[in-house]
CSV table of C-alpha atoms in Angstrom, one decimal:
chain,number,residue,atom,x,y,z
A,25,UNK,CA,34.8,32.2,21.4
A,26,UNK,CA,32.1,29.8,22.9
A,27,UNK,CA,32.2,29.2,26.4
A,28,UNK,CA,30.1,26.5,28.1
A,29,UNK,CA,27.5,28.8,29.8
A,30,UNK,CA,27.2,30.4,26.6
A,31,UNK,CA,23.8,29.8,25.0
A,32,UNK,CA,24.1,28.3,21.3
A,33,UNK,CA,22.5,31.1,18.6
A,34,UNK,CA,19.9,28.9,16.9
A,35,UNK,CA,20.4,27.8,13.6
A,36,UNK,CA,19.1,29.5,10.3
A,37,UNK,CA,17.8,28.1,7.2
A,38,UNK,CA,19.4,28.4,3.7
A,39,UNK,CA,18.1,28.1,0.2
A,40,UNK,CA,20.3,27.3,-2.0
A,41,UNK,CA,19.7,28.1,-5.9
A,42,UNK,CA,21.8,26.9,-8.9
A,43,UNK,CA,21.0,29.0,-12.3
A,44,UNK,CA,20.6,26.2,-15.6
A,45,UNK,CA,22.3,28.7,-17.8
A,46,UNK,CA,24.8,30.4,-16.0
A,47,UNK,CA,25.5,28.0,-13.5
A,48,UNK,CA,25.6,31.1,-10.6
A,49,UNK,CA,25.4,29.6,-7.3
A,50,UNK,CA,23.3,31.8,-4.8
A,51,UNK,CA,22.8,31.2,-1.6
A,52,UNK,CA,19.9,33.1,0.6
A,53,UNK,CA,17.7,32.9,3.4
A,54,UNK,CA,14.8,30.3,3.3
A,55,UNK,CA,11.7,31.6,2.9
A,56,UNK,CA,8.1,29.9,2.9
A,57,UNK,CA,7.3,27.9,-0.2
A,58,UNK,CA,10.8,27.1,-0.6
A,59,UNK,CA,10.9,23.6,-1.9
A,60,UNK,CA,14.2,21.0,-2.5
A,61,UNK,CA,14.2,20.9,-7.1
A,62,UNK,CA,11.5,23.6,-7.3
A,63,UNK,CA,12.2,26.5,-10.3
A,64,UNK,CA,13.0,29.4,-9.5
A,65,UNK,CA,14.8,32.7,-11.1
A,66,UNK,CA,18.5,33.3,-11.0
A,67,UNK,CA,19.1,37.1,-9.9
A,68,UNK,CA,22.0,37.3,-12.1
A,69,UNK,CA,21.1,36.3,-15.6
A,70,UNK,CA,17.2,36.1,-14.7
A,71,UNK,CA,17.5,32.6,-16.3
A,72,UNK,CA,15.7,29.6,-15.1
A,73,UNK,CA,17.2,28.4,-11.9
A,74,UNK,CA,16.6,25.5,-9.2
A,75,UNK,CA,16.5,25.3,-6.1
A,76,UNK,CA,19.0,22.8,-5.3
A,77,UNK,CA,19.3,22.7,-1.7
A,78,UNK,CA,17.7,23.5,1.7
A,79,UNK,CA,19.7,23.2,4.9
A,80,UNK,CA,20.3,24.3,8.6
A,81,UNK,CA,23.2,26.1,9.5
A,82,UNK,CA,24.3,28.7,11.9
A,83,UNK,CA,23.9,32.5,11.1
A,84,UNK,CA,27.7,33.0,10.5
A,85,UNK,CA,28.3,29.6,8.6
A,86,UNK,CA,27.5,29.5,4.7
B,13,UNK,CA,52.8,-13.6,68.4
B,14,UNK,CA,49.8,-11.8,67.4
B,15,UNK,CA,49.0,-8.9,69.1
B,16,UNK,CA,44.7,-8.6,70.3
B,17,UNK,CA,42.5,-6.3,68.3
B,18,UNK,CA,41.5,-4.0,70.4
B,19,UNK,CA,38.0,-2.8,68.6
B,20,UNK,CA,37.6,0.3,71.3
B,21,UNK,CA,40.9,2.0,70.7
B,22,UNK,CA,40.6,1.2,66.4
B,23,UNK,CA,37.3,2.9,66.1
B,24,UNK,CA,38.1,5.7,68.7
B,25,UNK,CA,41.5,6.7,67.5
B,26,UNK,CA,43.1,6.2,70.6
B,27,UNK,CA,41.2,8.7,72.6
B,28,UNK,CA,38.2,7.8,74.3
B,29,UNK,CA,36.8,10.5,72.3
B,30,UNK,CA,33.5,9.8,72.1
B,31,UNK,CA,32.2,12.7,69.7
B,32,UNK,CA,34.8,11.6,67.3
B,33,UNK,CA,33.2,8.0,67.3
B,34,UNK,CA,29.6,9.2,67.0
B,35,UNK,CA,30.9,11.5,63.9
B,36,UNK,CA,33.0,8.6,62.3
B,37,UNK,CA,29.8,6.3,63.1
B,38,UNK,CA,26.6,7.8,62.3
B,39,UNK,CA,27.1,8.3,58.7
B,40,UNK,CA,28.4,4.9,58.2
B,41,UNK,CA,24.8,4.1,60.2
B,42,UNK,CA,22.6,6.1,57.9
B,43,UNK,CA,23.9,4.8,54.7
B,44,UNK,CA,23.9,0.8,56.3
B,45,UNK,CA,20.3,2.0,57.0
B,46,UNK,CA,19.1,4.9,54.5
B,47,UNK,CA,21.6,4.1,51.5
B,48,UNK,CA,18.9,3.1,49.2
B,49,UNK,CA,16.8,5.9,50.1
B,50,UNK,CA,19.4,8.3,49.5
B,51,UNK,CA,19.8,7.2,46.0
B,52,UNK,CA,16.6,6.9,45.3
B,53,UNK,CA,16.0,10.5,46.6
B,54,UNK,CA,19.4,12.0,44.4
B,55,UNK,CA,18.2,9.8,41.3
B,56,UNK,CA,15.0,10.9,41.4
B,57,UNK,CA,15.6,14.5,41.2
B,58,UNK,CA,17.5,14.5,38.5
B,59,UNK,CA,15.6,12.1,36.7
B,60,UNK,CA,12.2,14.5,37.9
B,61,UNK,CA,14.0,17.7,36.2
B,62,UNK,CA,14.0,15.3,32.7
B,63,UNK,CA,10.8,14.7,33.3
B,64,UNK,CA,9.4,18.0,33.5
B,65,UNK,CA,11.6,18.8,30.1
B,66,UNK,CA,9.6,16.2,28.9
B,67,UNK,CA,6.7,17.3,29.9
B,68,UNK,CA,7.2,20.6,28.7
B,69,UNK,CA,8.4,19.3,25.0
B,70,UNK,CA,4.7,17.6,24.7
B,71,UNK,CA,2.9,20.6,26.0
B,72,UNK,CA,4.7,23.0,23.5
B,73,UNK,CA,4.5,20.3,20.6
B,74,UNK,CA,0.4,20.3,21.6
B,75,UNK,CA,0.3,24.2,21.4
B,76,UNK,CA,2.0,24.4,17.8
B,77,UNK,CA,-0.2,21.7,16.3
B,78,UNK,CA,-3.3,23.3,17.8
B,79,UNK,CA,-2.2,27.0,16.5
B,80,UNK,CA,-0.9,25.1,13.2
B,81,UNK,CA,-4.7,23.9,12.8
B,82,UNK,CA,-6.1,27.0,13.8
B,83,UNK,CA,-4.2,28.6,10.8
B,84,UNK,CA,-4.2,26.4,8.5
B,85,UNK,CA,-7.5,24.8,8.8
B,86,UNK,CA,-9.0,27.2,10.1
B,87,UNK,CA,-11.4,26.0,12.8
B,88,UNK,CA,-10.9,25.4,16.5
B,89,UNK,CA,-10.0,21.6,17.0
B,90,UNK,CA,-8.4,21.4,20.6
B,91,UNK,CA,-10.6,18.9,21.9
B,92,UNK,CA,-10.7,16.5,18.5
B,93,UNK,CA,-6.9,17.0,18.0
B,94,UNK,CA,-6.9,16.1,21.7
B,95,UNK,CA,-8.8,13.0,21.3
B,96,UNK,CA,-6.0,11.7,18.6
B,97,UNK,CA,-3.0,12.2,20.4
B,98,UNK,CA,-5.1,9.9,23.1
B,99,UNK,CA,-5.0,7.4,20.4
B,100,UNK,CA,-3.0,4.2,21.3
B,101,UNK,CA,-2.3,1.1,19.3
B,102,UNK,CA,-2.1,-2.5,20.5
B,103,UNK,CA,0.6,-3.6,18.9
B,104,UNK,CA,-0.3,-7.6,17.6
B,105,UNK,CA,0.6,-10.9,20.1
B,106,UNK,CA,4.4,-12.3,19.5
B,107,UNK,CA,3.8,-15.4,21.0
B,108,UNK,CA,2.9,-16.9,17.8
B,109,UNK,CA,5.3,-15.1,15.3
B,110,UNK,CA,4.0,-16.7,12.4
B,111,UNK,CA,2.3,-13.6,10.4
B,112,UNK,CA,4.0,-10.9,12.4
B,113,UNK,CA,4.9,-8.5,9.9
B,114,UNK,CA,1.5,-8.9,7.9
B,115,UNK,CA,0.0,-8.4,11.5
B,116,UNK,CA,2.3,-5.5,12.4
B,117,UNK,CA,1.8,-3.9,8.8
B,118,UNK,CA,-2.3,-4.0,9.2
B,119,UNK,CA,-2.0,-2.3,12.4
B,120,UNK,CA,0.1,0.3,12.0
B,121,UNK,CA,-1.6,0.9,8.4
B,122,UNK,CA,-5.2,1.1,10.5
B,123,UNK,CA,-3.9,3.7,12.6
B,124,UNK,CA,-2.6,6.0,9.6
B,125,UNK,CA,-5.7,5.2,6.9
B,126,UNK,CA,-7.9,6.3,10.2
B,127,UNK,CA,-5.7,9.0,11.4
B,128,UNK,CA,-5.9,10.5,7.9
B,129,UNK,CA,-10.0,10.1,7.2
B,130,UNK,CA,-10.3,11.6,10.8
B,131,UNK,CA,-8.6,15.1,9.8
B,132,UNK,CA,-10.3,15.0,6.5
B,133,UNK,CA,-13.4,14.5,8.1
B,134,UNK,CA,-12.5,17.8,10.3
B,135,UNK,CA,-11.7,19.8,7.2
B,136,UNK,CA,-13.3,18.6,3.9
B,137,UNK,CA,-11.6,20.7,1.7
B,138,UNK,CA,-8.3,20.3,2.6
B,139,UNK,CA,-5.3,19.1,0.3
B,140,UNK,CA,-4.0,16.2,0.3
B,141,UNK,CA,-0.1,17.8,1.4
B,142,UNK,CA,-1.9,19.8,4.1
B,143,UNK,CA,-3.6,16.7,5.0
B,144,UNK,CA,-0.2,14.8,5.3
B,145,UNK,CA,1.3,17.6,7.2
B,146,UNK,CA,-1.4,17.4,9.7
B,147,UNK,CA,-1.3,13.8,10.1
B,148,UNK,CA,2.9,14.0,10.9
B,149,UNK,CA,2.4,16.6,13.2
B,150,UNK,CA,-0.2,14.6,15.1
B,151,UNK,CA,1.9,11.3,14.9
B,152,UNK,CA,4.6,13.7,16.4
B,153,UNK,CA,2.9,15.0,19.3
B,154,UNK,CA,1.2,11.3,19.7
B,155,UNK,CA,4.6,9.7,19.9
B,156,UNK,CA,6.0,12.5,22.8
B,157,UNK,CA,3.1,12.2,24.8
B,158,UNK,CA,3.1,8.6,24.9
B,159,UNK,CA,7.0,8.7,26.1
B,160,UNK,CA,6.3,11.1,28.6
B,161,UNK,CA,3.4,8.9,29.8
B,162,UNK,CA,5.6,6.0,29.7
B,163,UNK,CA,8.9,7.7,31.5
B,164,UNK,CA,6.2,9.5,34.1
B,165,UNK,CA,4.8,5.8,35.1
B,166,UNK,CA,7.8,4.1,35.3
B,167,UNK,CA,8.9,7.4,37.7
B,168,UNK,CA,6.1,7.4,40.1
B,169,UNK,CA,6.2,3.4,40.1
B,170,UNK,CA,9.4,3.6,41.4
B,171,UNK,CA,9.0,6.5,43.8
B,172,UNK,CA,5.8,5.4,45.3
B,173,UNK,CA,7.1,1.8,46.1
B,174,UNK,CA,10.1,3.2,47.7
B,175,UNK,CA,12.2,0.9,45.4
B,176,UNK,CA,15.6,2.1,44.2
B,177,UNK,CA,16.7,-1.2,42.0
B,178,UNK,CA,13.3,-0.1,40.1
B,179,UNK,CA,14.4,3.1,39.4
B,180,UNK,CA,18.0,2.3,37.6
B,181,UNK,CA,16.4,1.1,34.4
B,182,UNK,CA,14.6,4.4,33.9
B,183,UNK,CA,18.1,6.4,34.6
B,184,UNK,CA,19.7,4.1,31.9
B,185,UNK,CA,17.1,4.4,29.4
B,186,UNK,CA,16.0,7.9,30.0
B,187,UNK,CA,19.2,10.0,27.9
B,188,UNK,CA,18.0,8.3,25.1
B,189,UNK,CA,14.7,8.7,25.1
B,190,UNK,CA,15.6,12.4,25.8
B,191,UNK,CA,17.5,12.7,22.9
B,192,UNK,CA,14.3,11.2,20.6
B,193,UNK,CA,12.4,13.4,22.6
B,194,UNK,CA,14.6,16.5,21.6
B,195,UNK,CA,14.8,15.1,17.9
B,196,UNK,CA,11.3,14.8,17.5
B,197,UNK,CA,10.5,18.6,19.0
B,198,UNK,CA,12.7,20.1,16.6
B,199,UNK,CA,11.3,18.3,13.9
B,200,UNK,CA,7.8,20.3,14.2
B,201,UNK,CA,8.6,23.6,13.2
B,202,UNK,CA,10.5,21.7,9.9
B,203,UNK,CA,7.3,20.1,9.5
B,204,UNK,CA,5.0,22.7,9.2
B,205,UNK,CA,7.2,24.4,7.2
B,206,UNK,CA,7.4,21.6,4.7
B,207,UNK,CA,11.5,21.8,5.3
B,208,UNK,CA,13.7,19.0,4.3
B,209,UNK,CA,15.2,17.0,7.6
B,210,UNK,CA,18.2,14.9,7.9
B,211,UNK,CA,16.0,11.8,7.0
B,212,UNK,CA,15.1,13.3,3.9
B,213,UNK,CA,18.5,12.5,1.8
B,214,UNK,CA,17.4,9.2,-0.1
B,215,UNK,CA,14.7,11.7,-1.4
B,216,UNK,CA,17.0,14.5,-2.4
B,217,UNK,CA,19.0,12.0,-4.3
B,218,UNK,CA,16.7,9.9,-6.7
B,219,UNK,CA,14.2,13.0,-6.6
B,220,UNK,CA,16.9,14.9,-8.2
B,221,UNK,CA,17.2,11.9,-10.7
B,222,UNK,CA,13.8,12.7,-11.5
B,223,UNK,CA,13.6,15.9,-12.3
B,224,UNK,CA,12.4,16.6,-16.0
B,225,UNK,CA,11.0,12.8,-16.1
B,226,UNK,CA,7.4,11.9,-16.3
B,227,UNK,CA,6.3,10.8,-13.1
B,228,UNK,CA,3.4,8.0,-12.6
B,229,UNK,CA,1.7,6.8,-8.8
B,230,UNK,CA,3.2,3.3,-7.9
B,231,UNK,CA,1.5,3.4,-4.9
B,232,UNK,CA,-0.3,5.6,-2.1
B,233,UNK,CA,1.9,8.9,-1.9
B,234,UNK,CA,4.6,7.0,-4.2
B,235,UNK,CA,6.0,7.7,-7.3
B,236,UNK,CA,8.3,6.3,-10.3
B,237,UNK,CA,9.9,7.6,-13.5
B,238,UNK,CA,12.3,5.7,-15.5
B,239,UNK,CA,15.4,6.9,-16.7
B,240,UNK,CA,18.5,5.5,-18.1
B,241,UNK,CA,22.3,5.4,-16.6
B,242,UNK,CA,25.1,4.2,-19.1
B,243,UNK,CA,22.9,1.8,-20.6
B,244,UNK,CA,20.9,0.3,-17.6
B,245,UNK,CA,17.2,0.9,-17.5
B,246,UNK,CA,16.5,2.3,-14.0
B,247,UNK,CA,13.3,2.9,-12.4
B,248,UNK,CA,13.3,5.3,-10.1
B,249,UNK,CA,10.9,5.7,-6.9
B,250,UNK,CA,10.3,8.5,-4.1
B,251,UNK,CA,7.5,9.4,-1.8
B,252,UNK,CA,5.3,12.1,-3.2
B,253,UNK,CA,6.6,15.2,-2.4
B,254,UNK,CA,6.8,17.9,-1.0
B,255,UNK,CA,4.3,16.8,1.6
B,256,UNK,CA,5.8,15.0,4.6
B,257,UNK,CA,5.6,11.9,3.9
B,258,UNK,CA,7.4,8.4,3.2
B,259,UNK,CA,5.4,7.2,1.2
B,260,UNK,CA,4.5,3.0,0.4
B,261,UNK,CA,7.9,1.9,-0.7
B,262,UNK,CA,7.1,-1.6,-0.1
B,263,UNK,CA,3.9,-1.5,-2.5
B,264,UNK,CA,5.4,0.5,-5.1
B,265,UNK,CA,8.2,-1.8,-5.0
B,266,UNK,CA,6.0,-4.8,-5.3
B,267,UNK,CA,4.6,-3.0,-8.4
B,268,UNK,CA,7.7,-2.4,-10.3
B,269,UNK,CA,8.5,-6.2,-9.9
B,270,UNK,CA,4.8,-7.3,-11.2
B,271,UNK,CA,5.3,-4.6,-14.1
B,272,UNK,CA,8.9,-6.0,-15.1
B,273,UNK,CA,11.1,-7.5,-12.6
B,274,UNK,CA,14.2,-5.7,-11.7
B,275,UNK,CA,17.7,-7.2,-11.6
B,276,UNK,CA,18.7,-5.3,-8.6
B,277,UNK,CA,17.8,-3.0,-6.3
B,278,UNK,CA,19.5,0.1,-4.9
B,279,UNK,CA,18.3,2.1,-2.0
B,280,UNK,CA,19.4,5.1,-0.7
B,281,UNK,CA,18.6,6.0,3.4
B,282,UNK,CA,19.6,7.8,6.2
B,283,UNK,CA,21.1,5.6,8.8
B,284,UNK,CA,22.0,6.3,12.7
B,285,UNK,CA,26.0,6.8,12.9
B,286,UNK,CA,27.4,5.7,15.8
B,287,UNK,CA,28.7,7.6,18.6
B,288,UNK,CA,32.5,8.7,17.4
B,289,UNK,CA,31.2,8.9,13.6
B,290,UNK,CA,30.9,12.2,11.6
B,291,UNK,CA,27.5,13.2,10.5
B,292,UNK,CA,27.5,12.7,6.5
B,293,UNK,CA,29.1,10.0,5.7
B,294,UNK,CA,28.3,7.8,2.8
B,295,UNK,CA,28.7,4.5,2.6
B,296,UNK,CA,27.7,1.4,0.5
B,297,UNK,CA,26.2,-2.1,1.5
B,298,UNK,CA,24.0,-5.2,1.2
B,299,UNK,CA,20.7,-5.9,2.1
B,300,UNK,CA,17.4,-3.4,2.5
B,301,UNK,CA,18.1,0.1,4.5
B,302,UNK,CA,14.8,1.4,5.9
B,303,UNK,CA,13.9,2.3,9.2
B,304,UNK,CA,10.3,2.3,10.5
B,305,UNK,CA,8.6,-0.4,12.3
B,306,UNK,CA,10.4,-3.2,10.4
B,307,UNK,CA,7.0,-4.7,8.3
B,308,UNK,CA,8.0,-2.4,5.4
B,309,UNK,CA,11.6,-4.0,5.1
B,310,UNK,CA,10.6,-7.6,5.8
B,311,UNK,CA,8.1,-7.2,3.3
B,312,UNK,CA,11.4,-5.8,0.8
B,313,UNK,CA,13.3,-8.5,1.9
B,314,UNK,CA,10.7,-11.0,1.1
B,315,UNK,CA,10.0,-9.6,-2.3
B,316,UNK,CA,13.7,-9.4,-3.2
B,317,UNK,CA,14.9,-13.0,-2.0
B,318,UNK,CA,11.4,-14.3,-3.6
B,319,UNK,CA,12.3,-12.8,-6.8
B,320,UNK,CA,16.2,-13.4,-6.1
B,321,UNK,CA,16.7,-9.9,-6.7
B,322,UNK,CA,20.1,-8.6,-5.1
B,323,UNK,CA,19.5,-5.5,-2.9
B,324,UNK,CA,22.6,-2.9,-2.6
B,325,UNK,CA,22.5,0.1,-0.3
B,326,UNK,CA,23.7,3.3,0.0
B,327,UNK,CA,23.6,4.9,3.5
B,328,UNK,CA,24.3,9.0,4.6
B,329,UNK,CA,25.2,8.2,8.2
B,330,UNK,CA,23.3,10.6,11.0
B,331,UNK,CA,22.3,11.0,14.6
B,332,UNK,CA,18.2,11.0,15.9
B,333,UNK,CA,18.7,14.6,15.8
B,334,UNK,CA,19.8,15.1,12.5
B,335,UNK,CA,17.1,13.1,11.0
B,336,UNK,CA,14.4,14.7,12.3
B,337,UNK,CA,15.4,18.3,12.6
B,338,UNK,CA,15.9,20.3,9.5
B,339,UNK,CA,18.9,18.9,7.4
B,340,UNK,CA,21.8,19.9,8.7
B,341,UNK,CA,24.7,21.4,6.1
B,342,UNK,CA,26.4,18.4,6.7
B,343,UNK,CA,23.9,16.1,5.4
B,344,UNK,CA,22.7,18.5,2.6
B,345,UNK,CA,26.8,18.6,1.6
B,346,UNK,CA,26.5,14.3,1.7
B,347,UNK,CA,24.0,14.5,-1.6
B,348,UNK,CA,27.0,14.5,-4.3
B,349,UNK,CA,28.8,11.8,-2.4
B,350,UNK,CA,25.9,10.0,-2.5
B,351,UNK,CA,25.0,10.1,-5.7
B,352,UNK,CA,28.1,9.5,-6.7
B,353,UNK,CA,28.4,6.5,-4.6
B,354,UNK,CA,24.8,5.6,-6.1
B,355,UNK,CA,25.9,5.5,-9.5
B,356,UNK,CA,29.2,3.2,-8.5
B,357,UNK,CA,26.8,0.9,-7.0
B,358,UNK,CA,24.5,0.4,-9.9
B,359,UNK,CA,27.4,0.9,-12.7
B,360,UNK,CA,29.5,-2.2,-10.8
B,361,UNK,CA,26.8,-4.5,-9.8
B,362,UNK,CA,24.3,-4.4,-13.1
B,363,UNK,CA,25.4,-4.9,-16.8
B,364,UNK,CA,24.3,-2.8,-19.8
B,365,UNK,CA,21.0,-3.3,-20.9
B,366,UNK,CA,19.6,-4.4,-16.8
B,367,UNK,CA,17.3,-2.8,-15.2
B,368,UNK,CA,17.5,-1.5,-11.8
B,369,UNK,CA,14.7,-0.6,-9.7
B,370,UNK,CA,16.6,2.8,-7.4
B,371,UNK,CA,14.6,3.9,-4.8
B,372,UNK,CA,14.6,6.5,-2.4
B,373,UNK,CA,14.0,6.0,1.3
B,374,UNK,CA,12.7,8.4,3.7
B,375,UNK,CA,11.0,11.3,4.6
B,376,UNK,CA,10.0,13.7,1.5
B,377,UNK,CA,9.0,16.9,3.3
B,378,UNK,CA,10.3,20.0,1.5
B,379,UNK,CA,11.7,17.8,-1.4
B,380,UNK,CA,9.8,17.8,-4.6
B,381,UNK,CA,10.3,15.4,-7.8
């Protein structure tokens, strides 16, 4: 529960990666280089994969 | 009958207490006499503890770019970095607004052509994308110290005449230039990180149209592919990412129409919601959706009506903070919608076999092509 003296815990960054052939959809923290319709390699298959989406969120939300 | 006043017994309560008239007087006294002041001294407190946030959000935004340089670039620039946030610019004479825009556009283009040969000039052999990322975080910092210059003046103008009417438009104003003053510090840490912010959407959405197409240069940090949409030609046009950096919409759009004019355009921007409004929302409309100093869409605007070209928009409604700070999940869950919303306006107001110039507005840091 927030209260109003409560500070707000800053928000993280996400990556967001969508695999072309197996259409997995992982979701990780952002790390440096990260870049909105860059390649990159799904974890599950170890297909090619793209990096769909960068955002802000807070630590609990995905 | 009426009966007499008598003024004695009303202000003394009956009594001829004359402690309880001096305590029932005396304030009214002070504030006939020291009202004003009062204010002014209450306002000005708050409005000095705003100012000191202020102050703080420029000295903090100074200290990343100058430990940004010293990483990236390598050398120790504190006193040149110093000298362009000093920078000002005149903006051109309005009594005679014949030419404004061409006026306004040569300024403001001045300031980032010599902005940008000043850094290279500091570091030689520095890429293009770092060189862009420099140059935002400078216009950052440029742009906070020059409100807290302006909020400070306006403060110690007021205080130093004594003049509490003086004052009130500073308390009016000053939430909202807090609030750009928030957006804008929380946009240099996306910055040098090359992170997509809020502004960033129009971007996301033609950029990921463009993925797999060959790109060309339109114009300075611009690009265009074409692609093809059920039957209508389109040609599609970004800032160069990921650098931060919007690019020369205007120039590139001026280039499409020379190469092969267009039968409409279609842009896709971040807009401010307003107060009430969820952040996200997409929604479609007529004329040119940029923000900026305004030459860059009257220059659109001229192109289009010269050519008689119909301009459609689609908008992902945001606050100041959103669009500067790094895109919010809100925002980043918008793209579909706006695609989607994209594609209805070009499918409903083009025929097969048109072509459609789509182009993405905004800030293209993080977002490649």
């Amino acid at each position: 529960m927030n209260f109003f003296w409560s500070k707000k815990t800053p928000d993280v960054l996400y990556t967001v990666i969508v695999c072309k052939s197996c259409s997995e959809r992982q979701t990780r923290a952002f790390a440096d280089g990260d870049v909105v319709l860059a390649e990159a390699k799904c974890t599950k298959c170890a297909g090619s994969a793209r990096i769909e989406m960068i955002y802000s969120a807070p630590p609990m939300q995905q | 009958m009426c009966a007499k006043l008598d003024i004695g017994e009303f202000i003394s309560f009956g009594d001829d207490d004359a402690l309880l008239t001096l305590i029932w007087i005396l304030p009214v006294l002070i504030f006939v006499l020291y009202g004003q002041r009062i204010q002014l001294y209450i306002t000005s407190n708050e409005i000095k503890k705003k100012i000191i946030e202020l102050g703080q959000y420029t000295t903090d935004s100074r200290n990343d770019l100058l430990a940004y340089t010293k990483r990236e670039v390598g050398a120790n620039l504190d006193e040149k970095i110093d000298r362009f946030l000093e920078y000002f610019t005149i903006m051109p004479v309005d009594m005679d607004p014949a030419g404004m825009v061409e006026r306004v556009r040569h300024v403001i283009r001045l300031r980032e052509d010599s902005t940008r040969a000043h850094i290279r000039s500091l570091a030689p052999d520095l890429p293009e994308s770092e060189i862009a990322r420099t140059q935002t975080l400078v216009e950052v910092c440029a742009t906070l110290r020059s409100l807290y210059s302006m909020i400070n003046h306006m403060f110690l103008t007021a205080k130093r005449q004594k003049n509490y009417p003086l004052i009130l438009p500073l308390q009016m104003i000053l939430p909202f230039v807090m609030q750009q003053a928030e957006a804008l510090r929380s946009s240099i840490p996306a910055f040098e990180r090359c992170v997509p912010v809020g502004d960033g959407i129009g971007p996301v959405v033609v950029g990921s149209m463009m993925t797999g197409l060959e790109k060309r240069d339109v114009a300075f940090q611009t690009v265009a592919a074409d692609s093809e949409m059920e039957g209508r030609r389109l040609v599609l046009v970004k800032a160069k990412g990921p650098m931060p950096t919007v690019g020369r919409i205007n120039d590139a759009l001026d280039s499409v129409i020379r190469e092969s004019k267009p039968d409409a355009i279609v842009m896709v921007d971040a807009a401010l919601k307003l107060e009430g409004e969820e952040s996200g929302i997409v929604a479609h409309g007529f004329g040119a959706a940029m923000g900026g100093s305004g030459a860059e869409r009257a220059e659109i605007e001229a192109l289009a009506t010269q050519a008689q070209i119909p301009v459609h928009s689609v908008i992902v409604k945001q606050s100041v903070n959103d669009a500067l700070a790094p895109m919010p999940k809100a925002i980043a869950d918008s793209a579909g919608k706006a695609h989607e919303a994209l594609r209805t306006a070009i499918l409903e107001n083009t025929k097969a076999g048109q072509l459609v110039a789509v182009i993405g507005v905004g800030n293209t840091s993080g977002v490649l092509q």
